[in-house]
mmCIF file with all atom_site columns, C-alpha atoms in Angstrom:
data_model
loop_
_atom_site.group_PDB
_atom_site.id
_atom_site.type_symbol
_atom_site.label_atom_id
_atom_site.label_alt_id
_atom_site.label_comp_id
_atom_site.label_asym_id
_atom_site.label_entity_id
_atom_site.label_seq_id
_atom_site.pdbx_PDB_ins_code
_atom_site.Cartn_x
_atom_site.Cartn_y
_atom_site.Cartn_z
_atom_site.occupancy
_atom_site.B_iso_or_equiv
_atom_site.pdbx_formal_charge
_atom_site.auth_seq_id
_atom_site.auth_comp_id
_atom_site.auth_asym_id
_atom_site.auth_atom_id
_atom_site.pdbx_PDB_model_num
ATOM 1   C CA . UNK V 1 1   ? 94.018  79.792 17.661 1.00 50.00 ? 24  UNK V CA 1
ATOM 2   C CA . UNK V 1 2   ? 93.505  82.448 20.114 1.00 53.00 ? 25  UNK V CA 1
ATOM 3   C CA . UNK V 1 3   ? 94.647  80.747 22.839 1.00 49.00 ? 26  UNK V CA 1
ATOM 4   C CA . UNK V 1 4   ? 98.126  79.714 21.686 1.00 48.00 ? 27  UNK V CA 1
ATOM 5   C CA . UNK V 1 5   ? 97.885  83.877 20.708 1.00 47.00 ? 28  UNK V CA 1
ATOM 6   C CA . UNK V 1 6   ? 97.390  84.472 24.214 1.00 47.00 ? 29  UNK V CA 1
ATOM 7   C CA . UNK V 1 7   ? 100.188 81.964 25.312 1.00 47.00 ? 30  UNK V CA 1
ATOM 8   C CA . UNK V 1 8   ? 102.638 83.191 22.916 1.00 48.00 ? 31  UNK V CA 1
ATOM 9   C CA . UNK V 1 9   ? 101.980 86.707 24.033 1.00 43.00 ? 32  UNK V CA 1
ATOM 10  C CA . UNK V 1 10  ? 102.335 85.581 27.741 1.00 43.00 ? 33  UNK V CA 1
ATOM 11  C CA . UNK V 1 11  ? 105.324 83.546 26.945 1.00 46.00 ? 34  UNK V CA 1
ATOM 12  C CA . UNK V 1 12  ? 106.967 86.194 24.743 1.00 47.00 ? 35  UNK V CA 1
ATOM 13  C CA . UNK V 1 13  ? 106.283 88.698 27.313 1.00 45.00 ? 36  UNK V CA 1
ATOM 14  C CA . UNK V 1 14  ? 108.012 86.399 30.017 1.00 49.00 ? 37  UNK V CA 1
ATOM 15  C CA . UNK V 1 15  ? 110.925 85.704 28.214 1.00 49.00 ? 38  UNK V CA 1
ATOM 16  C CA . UNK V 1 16  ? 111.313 89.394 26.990 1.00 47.00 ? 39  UNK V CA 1
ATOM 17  C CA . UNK V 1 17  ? 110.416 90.528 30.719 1.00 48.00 ? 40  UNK V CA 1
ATOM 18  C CA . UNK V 1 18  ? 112.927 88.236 32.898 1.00 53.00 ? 41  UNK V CA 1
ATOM 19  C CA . UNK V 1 19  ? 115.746 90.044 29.950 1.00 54.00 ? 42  UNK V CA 1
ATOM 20  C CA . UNK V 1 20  ? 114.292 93.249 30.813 1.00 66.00 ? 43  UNK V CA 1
ATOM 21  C CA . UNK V 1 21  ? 114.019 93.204 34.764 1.00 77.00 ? 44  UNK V CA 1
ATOM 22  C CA . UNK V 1 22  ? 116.471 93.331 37.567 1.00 82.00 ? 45  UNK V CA 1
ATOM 23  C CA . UNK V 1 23  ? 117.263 90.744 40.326 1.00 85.00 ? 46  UNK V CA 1
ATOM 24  C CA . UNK V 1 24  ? 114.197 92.647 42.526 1.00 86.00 ? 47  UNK V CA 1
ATOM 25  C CA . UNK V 1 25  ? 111.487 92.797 40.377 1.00 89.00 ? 48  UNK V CA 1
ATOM 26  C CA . UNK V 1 26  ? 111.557 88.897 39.355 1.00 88.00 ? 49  UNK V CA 1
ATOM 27  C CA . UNK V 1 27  ? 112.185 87.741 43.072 1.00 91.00 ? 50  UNK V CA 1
ATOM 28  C CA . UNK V 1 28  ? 109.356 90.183 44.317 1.00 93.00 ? 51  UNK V CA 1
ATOM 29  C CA . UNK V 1 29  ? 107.182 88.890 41.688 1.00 90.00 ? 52  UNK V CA 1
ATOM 30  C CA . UNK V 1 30  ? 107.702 85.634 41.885 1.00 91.00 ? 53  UNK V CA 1
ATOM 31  C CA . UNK V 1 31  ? 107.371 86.404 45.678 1.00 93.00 ? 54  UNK V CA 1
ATOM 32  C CA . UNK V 1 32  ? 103.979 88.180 45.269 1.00 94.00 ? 55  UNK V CA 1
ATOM 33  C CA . UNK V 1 33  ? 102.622 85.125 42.959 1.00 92.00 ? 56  UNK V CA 1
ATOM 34  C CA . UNK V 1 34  ? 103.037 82.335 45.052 1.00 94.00 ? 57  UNK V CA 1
ATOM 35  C CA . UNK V 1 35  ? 103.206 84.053 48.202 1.00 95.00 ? 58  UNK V CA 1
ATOM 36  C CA . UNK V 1 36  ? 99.516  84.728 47.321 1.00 96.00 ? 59  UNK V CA 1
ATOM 37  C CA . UNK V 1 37  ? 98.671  81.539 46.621 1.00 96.00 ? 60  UNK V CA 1
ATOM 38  C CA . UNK V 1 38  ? 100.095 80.416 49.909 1.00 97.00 ? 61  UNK V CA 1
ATOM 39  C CA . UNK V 1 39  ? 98.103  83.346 51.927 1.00 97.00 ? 62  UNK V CA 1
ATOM 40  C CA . UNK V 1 40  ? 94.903  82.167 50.380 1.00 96.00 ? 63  UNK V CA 1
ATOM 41  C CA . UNK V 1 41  ? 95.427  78.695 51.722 1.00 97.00 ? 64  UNK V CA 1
ATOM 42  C CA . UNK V 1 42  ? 96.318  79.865 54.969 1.00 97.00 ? 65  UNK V CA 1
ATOM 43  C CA . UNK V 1 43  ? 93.865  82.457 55.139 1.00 96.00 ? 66  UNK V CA 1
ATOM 44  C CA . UNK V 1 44  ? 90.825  79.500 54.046 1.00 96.00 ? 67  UNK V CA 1
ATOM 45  C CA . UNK V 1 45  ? 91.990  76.898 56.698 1.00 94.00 ? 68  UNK V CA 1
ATOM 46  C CA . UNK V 1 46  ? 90.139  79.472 58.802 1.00 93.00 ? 69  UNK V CA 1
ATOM 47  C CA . UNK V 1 47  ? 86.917  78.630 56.963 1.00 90.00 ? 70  UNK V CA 1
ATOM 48  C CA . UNK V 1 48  ? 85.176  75.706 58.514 1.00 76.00 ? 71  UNK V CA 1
ATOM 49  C CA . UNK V 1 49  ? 84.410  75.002 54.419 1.00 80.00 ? 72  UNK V CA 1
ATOM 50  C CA . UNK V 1 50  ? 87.396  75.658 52.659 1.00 86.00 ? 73  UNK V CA 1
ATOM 51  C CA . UNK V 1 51  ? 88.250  72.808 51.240 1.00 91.00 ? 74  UNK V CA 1
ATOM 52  C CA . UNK V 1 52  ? 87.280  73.312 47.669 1.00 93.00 ? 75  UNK V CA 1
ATOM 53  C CA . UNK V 1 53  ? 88.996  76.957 47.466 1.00 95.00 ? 76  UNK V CA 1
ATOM 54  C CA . UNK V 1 54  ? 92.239  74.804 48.538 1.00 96.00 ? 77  UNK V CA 1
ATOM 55  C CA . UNK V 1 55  ? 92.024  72.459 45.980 1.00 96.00 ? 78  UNK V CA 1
ATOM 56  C CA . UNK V 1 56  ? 91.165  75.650 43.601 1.00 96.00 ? 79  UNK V CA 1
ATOM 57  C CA . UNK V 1 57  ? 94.287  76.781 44.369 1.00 96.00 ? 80  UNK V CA 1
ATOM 58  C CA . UNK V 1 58  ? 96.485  73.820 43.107 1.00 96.00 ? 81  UNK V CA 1
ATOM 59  C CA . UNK V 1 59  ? 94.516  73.872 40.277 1.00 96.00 ? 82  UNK V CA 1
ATOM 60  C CA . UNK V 1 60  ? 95.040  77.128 39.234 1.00 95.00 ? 83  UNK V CA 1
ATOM 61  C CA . UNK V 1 61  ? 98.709  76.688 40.094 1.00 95.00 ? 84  UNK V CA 1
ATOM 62  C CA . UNK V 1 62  ? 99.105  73.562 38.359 1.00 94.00 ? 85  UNK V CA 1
ATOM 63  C CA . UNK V 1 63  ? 97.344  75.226 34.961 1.00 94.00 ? 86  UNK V CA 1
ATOM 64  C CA . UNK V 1 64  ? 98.996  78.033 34.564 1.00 89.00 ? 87  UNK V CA 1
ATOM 65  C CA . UNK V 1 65  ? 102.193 76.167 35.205 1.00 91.00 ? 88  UNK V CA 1
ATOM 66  C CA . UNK V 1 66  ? 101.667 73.846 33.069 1.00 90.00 ? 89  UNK V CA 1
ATOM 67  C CA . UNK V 1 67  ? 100.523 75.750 30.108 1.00 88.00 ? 90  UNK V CA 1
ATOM 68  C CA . UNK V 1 68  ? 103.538 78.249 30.602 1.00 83.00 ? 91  UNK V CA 1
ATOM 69  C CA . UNK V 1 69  ? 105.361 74.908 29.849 1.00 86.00 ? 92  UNK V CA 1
ATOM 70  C CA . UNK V 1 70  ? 103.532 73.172 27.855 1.00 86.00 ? 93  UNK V CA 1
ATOM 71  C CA . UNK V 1 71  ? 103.562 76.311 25.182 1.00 84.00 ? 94  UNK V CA 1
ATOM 72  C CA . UNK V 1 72  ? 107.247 76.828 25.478 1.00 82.00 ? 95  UNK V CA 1
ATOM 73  C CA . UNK V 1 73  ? 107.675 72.936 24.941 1.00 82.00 ? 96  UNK V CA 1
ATOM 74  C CA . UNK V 1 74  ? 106.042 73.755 21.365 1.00 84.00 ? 97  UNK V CA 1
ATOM 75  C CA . UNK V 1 75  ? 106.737 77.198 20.571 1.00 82.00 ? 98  UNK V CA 1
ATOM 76  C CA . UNK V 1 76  ? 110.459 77.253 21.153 1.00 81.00 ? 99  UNK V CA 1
ATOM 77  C CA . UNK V 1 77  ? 111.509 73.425 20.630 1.00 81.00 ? 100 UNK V CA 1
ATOM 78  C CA . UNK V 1 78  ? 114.534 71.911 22.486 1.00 77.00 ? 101 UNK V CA 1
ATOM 79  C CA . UNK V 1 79  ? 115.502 75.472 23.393 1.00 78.00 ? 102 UNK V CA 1
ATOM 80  C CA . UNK V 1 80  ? 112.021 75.900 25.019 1.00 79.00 ? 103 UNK V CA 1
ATOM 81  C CA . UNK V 1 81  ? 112.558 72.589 26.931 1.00 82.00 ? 104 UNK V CA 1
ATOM 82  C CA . UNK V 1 82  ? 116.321 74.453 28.120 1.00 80.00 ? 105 UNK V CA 1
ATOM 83  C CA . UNK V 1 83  ? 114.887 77.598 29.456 1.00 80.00 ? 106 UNK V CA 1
ATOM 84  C CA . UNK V 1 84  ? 112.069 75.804 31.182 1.00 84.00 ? 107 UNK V CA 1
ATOM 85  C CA . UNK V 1 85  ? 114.127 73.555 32.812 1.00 84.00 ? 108 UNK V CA 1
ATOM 86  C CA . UNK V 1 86  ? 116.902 76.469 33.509 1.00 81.00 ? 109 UNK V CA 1
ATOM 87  C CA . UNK V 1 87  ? 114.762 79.606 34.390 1.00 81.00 ? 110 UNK V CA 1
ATOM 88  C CA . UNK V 1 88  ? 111.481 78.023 35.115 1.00 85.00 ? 111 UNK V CA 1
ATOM 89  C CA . UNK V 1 89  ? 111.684 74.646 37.070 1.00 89.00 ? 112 UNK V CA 1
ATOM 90  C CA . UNK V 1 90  ? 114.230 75.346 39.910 1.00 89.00 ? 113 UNK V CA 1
ATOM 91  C CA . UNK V 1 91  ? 111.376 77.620 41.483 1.00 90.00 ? 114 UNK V CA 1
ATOM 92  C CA . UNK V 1 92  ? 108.456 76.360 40.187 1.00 92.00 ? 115 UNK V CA 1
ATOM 93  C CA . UNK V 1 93  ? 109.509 72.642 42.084 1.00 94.00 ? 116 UNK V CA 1
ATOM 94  C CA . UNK V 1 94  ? 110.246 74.665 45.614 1.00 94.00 ? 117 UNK V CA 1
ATOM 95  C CA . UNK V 1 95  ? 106.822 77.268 45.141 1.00 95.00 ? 118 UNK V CA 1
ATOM 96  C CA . UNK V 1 96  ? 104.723 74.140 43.956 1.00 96.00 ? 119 UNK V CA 1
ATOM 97  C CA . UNK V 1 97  ? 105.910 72.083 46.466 1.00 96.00 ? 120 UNK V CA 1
ATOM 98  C CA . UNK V 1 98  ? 105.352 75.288 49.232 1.00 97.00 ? 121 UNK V CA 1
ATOM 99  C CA . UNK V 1 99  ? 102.005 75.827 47.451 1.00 97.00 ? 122 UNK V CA 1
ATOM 100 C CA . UNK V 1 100 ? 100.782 71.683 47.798 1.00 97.00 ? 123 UNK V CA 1
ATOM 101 C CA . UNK V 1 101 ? 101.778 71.391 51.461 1.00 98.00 ? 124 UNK V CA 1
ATOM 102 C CA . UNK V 1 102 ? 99.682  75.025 52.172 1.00 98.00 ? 125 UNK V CA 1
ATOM 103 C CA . UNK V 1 103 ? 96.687  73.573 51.021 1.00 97.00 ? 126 UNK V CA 1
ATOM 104 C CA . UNK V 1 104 ? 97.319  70.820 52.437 1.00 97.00 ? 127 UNK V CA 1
ATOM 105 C CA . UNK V 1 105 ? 97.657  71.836 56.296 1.00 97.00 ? 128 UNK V CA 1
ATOM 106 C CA . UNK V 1 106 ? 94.445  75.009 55.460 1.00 96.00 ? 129 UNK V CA 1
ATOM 107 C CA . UNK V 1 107 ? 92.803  71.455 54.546 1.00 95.00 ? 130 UNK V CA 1
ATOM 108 C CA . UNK V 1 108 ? 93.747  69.839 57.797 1.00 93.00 ? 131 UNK V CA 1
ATOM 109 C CA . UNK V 1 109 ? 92.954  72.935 59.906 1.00 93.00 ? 132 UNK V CA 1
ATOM 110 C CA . UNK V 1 110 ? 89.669  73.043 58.489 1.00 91.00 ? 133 UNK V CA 1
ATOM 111 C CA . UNK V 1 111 ? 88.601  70.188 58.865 1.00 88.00 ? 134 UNK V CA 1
ATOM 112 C CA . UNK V 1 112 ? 90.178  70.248 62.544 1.00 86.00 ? 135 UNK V CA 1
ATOM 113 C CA . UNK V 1 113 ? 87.683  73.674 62.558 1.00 84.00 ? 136 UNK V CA 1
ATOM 114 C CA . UNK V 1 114 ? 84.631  71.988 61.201 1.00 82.00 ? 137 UNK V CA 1
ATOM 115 C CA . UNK V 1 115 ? 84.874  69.324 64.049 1.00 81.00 ? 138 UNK V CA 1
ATOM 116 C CA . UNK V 1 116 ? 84.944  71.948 66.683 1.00 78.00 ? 139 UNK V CA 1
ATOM 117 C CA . UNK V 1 117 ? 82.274  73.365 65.244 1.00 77.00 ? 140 UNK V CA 1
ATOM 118 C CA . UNK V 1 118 ? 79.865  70.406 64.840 1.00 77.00 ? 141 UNK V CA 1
ATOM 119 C CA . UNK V 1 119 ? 80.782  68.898 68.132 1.00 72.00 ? 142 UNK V CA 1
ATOM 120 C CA . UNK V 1 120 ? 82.426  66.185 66.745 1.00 69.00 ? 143 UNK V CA 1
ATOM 121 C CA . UNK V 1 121 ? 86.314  67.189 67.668 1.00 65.00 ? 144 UNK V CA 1
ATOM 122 C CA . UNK V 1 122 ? 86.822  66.345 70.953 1.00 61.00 ? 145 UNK V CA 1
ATOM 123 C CA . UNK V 1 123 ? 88.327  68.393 73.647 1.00 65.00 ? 146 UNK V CA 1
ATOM 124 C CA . UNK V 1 124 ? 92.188  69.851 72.477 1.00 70.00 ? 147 UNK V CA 1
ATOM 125 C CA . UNK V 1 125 ? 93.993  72.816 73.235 1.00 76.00 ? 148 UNK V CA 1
ATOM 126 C CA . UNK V 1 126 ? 93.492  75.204 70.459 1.00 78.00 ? 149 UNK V CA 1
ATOM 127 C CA . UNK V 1 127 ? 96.387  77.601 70.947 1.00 83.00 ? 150 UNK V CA 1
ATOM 128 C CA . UNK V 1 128 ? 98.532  74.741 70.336 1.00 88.00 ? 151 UNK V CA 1
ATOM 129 C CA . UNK V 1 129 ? 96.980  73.681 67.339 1.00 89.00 ? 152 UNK V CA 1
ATOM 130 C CA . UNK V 1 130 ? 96.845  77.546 66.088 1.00 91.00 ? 153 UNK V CA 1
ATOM 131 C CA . UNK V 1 131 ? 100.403 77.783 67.124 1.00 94.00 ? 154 UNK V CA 1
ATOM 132 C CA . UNK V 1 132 ? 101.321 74.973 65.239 1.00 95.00 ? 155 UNK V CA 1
ATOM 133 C CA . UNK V 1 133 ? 99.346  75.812 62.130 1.00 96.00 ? 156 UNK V CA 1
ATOM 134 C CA . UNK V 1 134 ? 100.914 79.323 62.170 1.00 96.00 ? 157 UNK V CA 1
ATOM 135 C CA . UNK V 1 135 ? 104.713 78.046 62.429 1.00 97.00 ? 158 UNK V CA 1
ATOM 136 C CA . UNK V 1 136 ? 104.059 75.836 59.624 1.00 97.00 ? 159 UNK V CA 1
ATOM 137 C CA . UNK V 1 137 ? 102.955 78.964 57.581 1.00 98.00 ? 160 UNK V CA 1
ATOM 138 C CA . UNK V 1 138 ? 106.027 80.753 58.033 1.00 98.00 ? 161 UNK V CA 1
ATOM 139 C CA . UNK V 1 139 ? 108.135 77.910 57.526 1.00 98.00 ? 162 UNK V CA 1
ATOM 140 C CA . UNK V 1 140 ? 106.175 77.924 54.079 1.00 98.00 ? 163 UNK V CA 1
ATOM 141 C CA . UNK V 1 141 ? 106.497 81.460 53.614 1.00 97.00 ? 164 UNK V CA 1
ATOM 142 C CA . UNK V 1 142 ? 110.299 80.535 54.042 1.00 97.00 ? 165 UNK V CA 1
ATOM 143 C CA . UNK V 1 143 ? 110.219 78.522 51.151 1.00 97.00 ? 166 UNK V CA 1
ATOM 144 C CA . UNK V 1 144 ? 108.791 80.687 49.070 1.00 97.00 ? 167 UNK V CA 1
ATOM 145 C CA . UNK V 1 145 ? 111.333 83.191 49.547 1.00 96.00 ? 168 UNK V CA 1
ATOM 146 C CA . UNK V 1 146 ? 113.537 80.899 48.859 1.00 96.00 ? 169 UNK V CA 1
ATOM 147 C CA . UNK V 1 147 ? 112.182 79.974 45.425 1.00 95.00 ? 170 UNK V CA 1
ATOM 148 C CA . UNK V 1 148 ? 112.052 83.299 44.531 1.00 94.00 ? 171 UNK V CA 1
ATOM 149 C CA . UNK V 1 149 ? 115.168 84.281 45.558 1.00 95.00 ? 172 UNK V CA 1
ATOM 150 C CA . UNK V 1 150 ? 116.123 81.155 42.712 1.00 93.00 ? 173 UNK V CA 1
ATOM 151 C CA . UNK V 1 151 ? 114.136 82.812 40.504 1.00 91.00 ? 174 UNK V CA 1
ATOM 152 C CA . UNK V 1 152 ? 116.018 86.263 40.869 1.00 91.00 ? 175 UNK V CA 1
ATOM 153 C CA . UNK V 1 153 ? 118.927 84.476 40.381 1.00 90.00 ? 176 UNK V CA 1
ATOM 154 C CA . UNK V 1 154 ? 118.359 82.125 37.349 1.00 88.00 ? 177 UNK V CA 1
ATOM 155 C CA . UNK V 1 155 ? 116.485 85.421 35.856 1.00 84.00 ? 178 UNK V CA 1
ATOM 156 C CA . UNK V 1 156 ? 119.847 87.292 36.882 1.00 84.00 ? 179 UNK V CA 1
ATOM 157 C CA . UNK V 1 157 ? 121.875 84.794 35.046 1.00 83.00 ? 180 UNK V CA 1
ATOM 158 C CA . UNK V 1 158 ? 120.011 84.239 32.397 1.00 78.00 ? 181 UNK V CA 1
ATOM 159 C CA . UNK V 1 159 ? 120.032 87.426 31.492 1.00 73.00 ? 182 UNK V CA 1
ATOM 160 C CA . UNK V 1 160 ? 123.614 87.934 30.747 1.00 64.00 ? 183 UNK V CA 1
ATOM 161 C CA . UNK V 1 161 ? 123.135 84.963 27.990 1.00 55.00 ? 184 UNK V CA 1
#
């Protein structure tokens, strides 16, 4: 009862606020959400330990996605299902997929981090692997422009209909 409340308040506040907002605001706040998401995991692939915040991470994402869905599925009907898969899917696919690779290279440099600090990692050159693991980042942080720029856009167009 109170969650589906919540949901349709969300949801109705979505729909009403993509109408309501220009190009900018929905591509920097679809910018700000994932790009957030995607900072954490770099930021925790610092952490000798941060696996579990990683995995946090997609399963936050992957909730809150999937509700958002899941209640438009049922609220709105086959028109739900149409504005998910027009306004919501395009950048949800290229920010998920951003979001999953993230955690997965702040899982790898972890555990690369974790070996160096328990001796078991042999002998490699660091700045290449921090080089590396930082030009990966922005190649993510690429791709999350990019699905907010889609965002903007469908937003944009979807709010002429």
């Amino acid at each position: 009862g109170d969650a589906l409340l919540s949901m349709s308040a969300i949801t109705d506040g979505f729909r009403a606020g993509v109408a309501e907002k220009s190009f900018g605001e929905v591509f920097l706040s679809s910018l700000r959400s994932s790009g957030v998401l995607v900072f954490i995991c770099f930021f925790m692939g610092f952490c000798a330990v941060g696996q579990p915040v990683h995995i946090g991470v997609l399963v936050f994402r992957g909730i809150g996605l999937g509700a958002a869905i899941a209640y438009f599925y049922t609220a709105y009907g086959f028109s739900g299902f149409l504005e998910v898969l027009l306004l919501i899917i395009p950048g949800a696919v290229m920010s998920s997929l951003a979001i999953i690779l993230a955690a997965r290279e702040g899982i790898r440099f972890s555990n690369i981090l974790g070996g160096f600090l328990s001796g078991v990692e042999g002998e490699r050159d660091t700045k290449v692997l921090l080089r590396l693991y930082v030009l990966k980042f922005v190649v993510l942080s690429v791709i999350i422009l990019g699905s907010a720029l889609v965002d903007g856009v469908t937003a944009f167009i979807s709010a002429g209909f």
